[in-house]
PDB file of C-alpha atoms in Angstrom:
ATOM      1  CA  ASP W   1     -31.025  -4.730 -24.576  1.00 62.00           C
ATOM      2  CA  GLY W   2     -31.818  -1.560 -22.642  1.00 63.00           C
ATOM      3  CA  SER W   3     -30.513  -2.824 -19.299  1.00 57.00           C
ATOM      4  CA  TYR W   4     -27.902  -0.942 -17.323  1.00 52.00           C
ATOM      5  CA  LYS W   5     -24.339  -2.180 -17.238  1.00 59.00           C
ATOM      6  CA  SER W   6     -22.924  -2.474 -13.734  1.00 61.00           C
ATOM      7  CA  ILE W   7     -20.047  -0.201 -12.802  1.00 55.00           C
ATOM      8  CA  LYS W   8     -17.009  -1.850 -11.256  1.00 56.00           C
ATOM      9  CA  PRO W   9     -14.780  -0.161  -8.703  1.00 53.00           C
ATOM     10  CA  GLY W  10     -11.881   1.569 -10.392  1.00 49.00           C
ATOM     11  CA  CYS W  11     -13.360   1.592 -13.875  1.00 50.00           C
ATOM     12  CA  GLY W  12     -13.327   4.774 -15.897  1.00 50.00           C
ATOM     13  CA  GLY W  13     -14.454   8.107 -14.619  1.00 49.00           C
ATOM     14  CA  PHE W  14     -12.552  10.792 -12.808  1.00 54.00           C
ATOM     15  CA  GLY W  15     -10.851   8.735 -10.123  1.00 67.00           C
ATOM     16  CA  ILE W  16      -8.723   9.291  -7.062  1.00 65.00           C
ATOM     17  CA  ARG W  17      -5.492   9.587  -9.040  1.00 68.00           C
ATOM     18  CA  ASN W  18      -6.884  12.328 -11.252  1.00 77.00           C
ATOM     19  CA  PHE W  19      -8.480  14.236  -8.391  1.00 82.00           C
ATOM     20  CA  LEU W  20      -5.343  14.499  -6.272  1.00 84.00           C
ATOM     21  CA  THR W  21      -3.144  15.261  -9.275  1.00 85.00           C
ATOM     22  CA  LEU W  22      -5.543  17.991 -10.381  1.00 89.00           C
ATOM     23  CA  PHE W  23      -5.560  19.539  -6.912  1.00 89.00           C
ATOM     24  CA  LEU W  24      -1.768  19.492  -6.672  1.00 91.00           C
ATOM     25  CA  SER W  25      -1.301  20.857 -10.182  1.00 92.00           C
ATOM     26  CA  ILE W  26      -3.663  23.750  -9.380  1.00 95.00           C
ATOM     27  CA  GLU W  27      -1.583  24.526  -6.296  1.00 94.00           C
ATOM     28  CA  VAL W  28       1.629  24.388  -8.357  1.00 95.00           C
ATOM     29  CA  SER W  29       0.075  26.734 -10.928  1.00 96.00           C
ATOM     30  CA  LYS W  30      -0.891  29.202  -8.197  1.00 96.00           C
ATOM     31  CA  ALA W  31       2.620  29.074  -6.758  1.00 96.00           C
ATOM     32  CA  MET W  32       4.089  29.607 -10.230  1.00 97.00           C
ATOM     33  CA  ARG W  33       1.978  32.759 -10.607  1.00 97.00           C
ATOM     34  CA  GLU W  34       3.207  33.902  -7.196  1.00 97.00           C
ATOM     35  CA  LEU W  35       6.772  33.202  -8.338  1.00 97.00           C
ATOM     36  CA  ALA W  36       6.302  35.270 -11.505  1.00 98.00           C
ATOM     37  CA  THR W  37       4.807  38.147  -9.510  1.00 98.00           C
ATOM     38  CA  ALA W  38       7.639  37.996  -6.965  1.00 98.00           C
ATOM     39  CA  LYS W  39      10.248  38.053  -9.748  1.00 98.00           C
ATOM     40  CA  ALA W  40       8.513  40.974 -11.461  1.00 98.00           C
ATOM     41  CA  ASN W  41       8.465  42.890  -8.170  1.00 98.00           C
ATOM     42  CA  GLY W  42      12.030  41.954  -7.260  1.00 97.00           C
ATOM     43  CA  ASP W  43      10.819  40.335  -4.030  1.00 97.00           C
ATOM     44  CA  THR W  44      13.497  37.720  -3.402  1.00 97.00           C
ATOM     45  CA  ASN W  45      11.865  36.436  -0.202  1.00 96.00           C
ATOM     46  CA  ALA W  46       8.529  35.781  -1.935  1.00 96.00           C
ATOM     47  CA  GLU W  47      10.403  34.292  -4.878  1.00 97.00           C
ATOM     48  CA  ALA W  48      12.259  31.849  -2.633  1.00 96.00           C
ATOM     49  CA  LYS W  49       9.060  30.901  -0.800  1.00 96.00           C
ATOM     50  CA  ALA W  50       7.126  30.286  -4.033  1.00 96.00           C
ATOM     51  CA  THR W  51      10.013  28.152  -5.318  1.00 97.00           C
ATOM     52  CA  ARG W  52       9.901  26.042  -2.150  1.00 97.00           C
ATOM     53  CA  ILE W  53       6.102  25.660  -2.415  1.00 96.00           C
ATOM     54  CA  ILE W  54       6.443  24.461  -6.007  1.00 97.00           C
ATOM     55  CA  ALA W  55       9.101  21.963  -4.916  1.00 97.00           C
ATOM     56  CA  VAL W  56       6.933  20.591  -2.078  1.00 97.00           C
ATOM     57  CA  TYR W  57       3.832  20.121  -4.229  1.00 96.00           C
ATOM     58  CA  THR W  58       5.871  18.589  -7.038  1.00 95.00           C
ATOM     59  CA  ALA W  59       7.513  16.167  -4.605  1.00 96.00           C
ATOM     60  CA  GLN W  60       4.078  15.250  -3.238  1.00 96.00           C
ATOM     61  CA  MET W  61       2.892  14.427  -6.757  1.00 94.00           C
ATOM     62  CA  ASP W  62       5.993  12.309  -7.322  1.00 94.00           C
ATOM     63  CA  ASP W  63       5.557  10.452  -4.012  1.00 96.00           C
ATOM     64  CA  SER W  64       1.803   9.951  -4.224  1.00 94.00           C
ATOM     65  CA  ASN W  65       1.524   8.843  -7.858  1.00 91.00           C
ATOM     66  CA  PRO W  66       2.843   5.281  -7.348  1.00 94.00           C
ATOM     67  CA  ILE W  67       0.568   4.909  -4.314  1.00 94.00           C
ATOM     68  CA  LEU W  68      -2.434   6.132  -6.279  1.00 91.00           C
ATOM     69  CA  THR W  69      -1.573   3.731  -9.086  1.00 90.00           C
ATOM     70  CA  MET W  70      -1.430   0.859  -6.579  1.00 92.00           C
ATOM     71  CA  ILE W  71      -4.847   1.795  -5.181  1.00 91.00           C
ATOM     72  CA  SER W  72      -6.408   2.219  -8.612  1.00 87.00           C
ATOM     73  CA  ASP W  73      -5.014  -1.065  -9.922  1.00 90.00           C
ATOM     74  CA  ALA W  74      -6.156  -2.928  -6.808  1.00 92.00           C
ATOM     75  CA  MET W  75      -9.660  -1.431  -7.078  1.00 89.00           C
ATOM     76  CA  THR W  76      -9.896  -2.521 -10.705  1.00 88.00           C
ATOM     77  CA  LEU W  77      -8.703  -6.058  -9.987  1.00 92.00           C
ATOM     78  CA  GLU W  78     -10.965  -6.356  -6.944  1.00 92.00           C
ATOM     79  CA  GLY W  79     -13.944  -5.436  -9.105  1.00 89.00           C
ATOM     80  CA  GLU W  80     -12.936  -7.860 -11.841  1.00 91.00           C
ATOM     81  CA  PHE W  81     -12.502 -10.738  -9.390  1.00 93.00           C
ATOM     82  CA  LEU W  82     -15.837 -10.010  -7.716  1.00 92.00           C
ATOM     83  CA  GLU W  83     -17.595  -9.802 -11.068  1.00 90.00           C
ATOM     84  CA  ALA W  84     -16.037 -13.096 -12.161  1.00 92.00           C
ATOM     85  CA  ALA W  85     -17.028 -14.683  -8.842  1.00 92.00           C
ATOM     86  CA  GLY W  86     -20.598 -13.551  -9.422  1.00 90.00           C
ATOM     87  CA  ASN W  87     -20.591 -15.149 -12.857  1.00 91.00           C
ATOM     88  CA  THR W  88     -19.380 -18.604 -11.819  1.00 92.00           C
ATOM     89  CA  GLU W  89     -21.451 -21.492 -10.581  1.00 93.00           C
ATOM     90  CA  ASN W  90     -18.491 -23.542  -9.328  1.00 96.00           C
ATOM     91  CA  ALA W  91     -18.164 -23.058  -5.551  1.00 96.00           C
ATOM     92  CA  ALA W  92     -14.404 -23.658  -5.497  1.00 97.00           C
ATOM     93  CA  ASP W  93     -13.798 -21.207  -8.336  1.00 97.00           C
ATOM     94  CA  LYS W  94     -16.068 -18.663  -6.650  1.00 95.00           C
ATOM     95  CA  ALA W  95     -14.197 -19.002  -3.345  1.00 96.00           C
ATOM     96  CA  GLY W  96     -10.844 -18.619  -5.114  1.00 97.00           C
ATOM     97  CA  LEU W  97     -11.984 -15.496  -6.936  1.00 96.00           C
ATOM     98  CA  GLU W  98     -13.408 -14.008  -3.756  1.00 95.00           C
ATOM     99  CA  ALA W  99     -10.080 -14.694  -2.010  1.00 97.00           C
ATOM    100  CA  LYS W 100      -8.254 -12.898  -4.822  1.00 97.00           C
ATOM    101  CA  ALA W 101     -10.667  -9.981  -4.470  1.00 95.00           C
ATOM    102  CA  ALA W 102      -9.953  -9.878  -0.726  1.00 96.00           C
ATOM    103  CA  GLU W 103      -6.205  -9.755  -1.450  1.00 98.00           C
ATOM    104  CA  GLN W 104      -6.734  -6.773  -3.728  1.00 96.00           C
ATOM    105  CA  ARG W 105      -8.942  -5.106  -1.111  1.00 95.00           C
ATOM    106  CA  ASN W 106      -6.067  -5.505   1.392  1.00 97.00           C
ATOM    107  CA  ILE W 107      -3.616  -3.980  -1.099  1.00 96.00           C
ATOM    108  CA  LYS W 108      -6.042  -1.102  -1.665  1.00 93.00           C
ATOM    109  CA  GLU W 109      -6.431  -0.501   2.071  1.00 94.00           C
ATOM    110  CA  HIS W 110      -2.650  -0.602   2.555  1.00 97.00           C
ATOM    111  CA  GLY W 111      -2.327   1.952  -0.243  1.00 94.00           C
ATOM    112  CA  GLN W 112      -4.881   4.170   1.463  1.00 92.00           C
ATOM    113  CA  ASP W 113      -2.811   4.017   4.661  1.00 95.00           C
ATOM    114  CA  LEU W 114       0.314   4.950   2.692  1.00 96.00           C
ATOM    115  CA  LEU W 115      -1.545   7.806   1.026  1.00 93.00           C
ATOM    116  CA  ARG W 116      -2.678   9.160   4.413  1.00 93.00           C
ATOM    117  CA  GLU W 117       0.946   9.048   5.641  1.00 96.00           C
ATOM    118  CA  CYS W 118       2.115  10.832   2.495  1.00 96.00           C
ATOM    119  CA  SER W 119      -0.571  13.477   2.908  1.00 93.00           C
ATOM    120  CA  LYS W 120       0.361  14.074   6.559  1.00 96.00           C
ATOM    121  CA  LYS W 121       4.036  14.393   5.623  1.00 97.00           C
ATOM    122  CA  TYR W 122       3.375  17.044   2.992  1.00 96.00           C
ATOM    123  CA  SER W 123       0.730  18.836   5.043  1.00 95.00           C
ATOM    124  CA  ALA W 124       3.337  19.280   7.770  1.00 97.00           C
ATOM    125  CA  LYS W 125       5.869  20.565   5.241  1.00 97.00           C
ATOM    126  CA  MET W 126       3.389  23.079   3.839  1.00 95.00           C
ATOM    127  CA  LYS W 127       2.329  24.206   7.306  1.00 95.00           C
ATOM    128  CA  ALA W 128       5.951  24.839   8.218  1.00 95.00           C
ATOM    129  CA  LEU W 129       6.578  26.616   4.944  1.00 92.00           C
ATOM    130  CA  ARG W 130       3.538  28.863   5.249  1.00 88.00           C
ATOM    131  CA  SER W 131       4.511  29.875   8.778  1.00 90.00           C
ATOM    132  CA  THR W 132       7.825  31.330   7.569  1.00 82.00           C
TER     133      THR W 132
END
């Protein structure tokens, strides 16, 4: 009918999960190039350091992925509950849907806290690694 469709939180697009994974995979790729160069040059110290960097970034991806999934799922459900609440005339149903949306918002916020903790943990590991 020519009208715009509303966009719900967490629907489609290049979301938080993809952004962080892309960033980490770029860092792993850079470290893999450093590893190849170190091997070609016979630099065992640089080789060991690049191997440790790859391990840290890979572990960060492994640790953050379930958190990112939790956040993404909660965002999607929050949007669905809010949309459903906006489409109902029944006050009790609307209140129930809004309560469910609030629960998902709390899950999302908890996930964001967990993600910050994960990021701090791996930032500290990389800082220590880079200083060696």
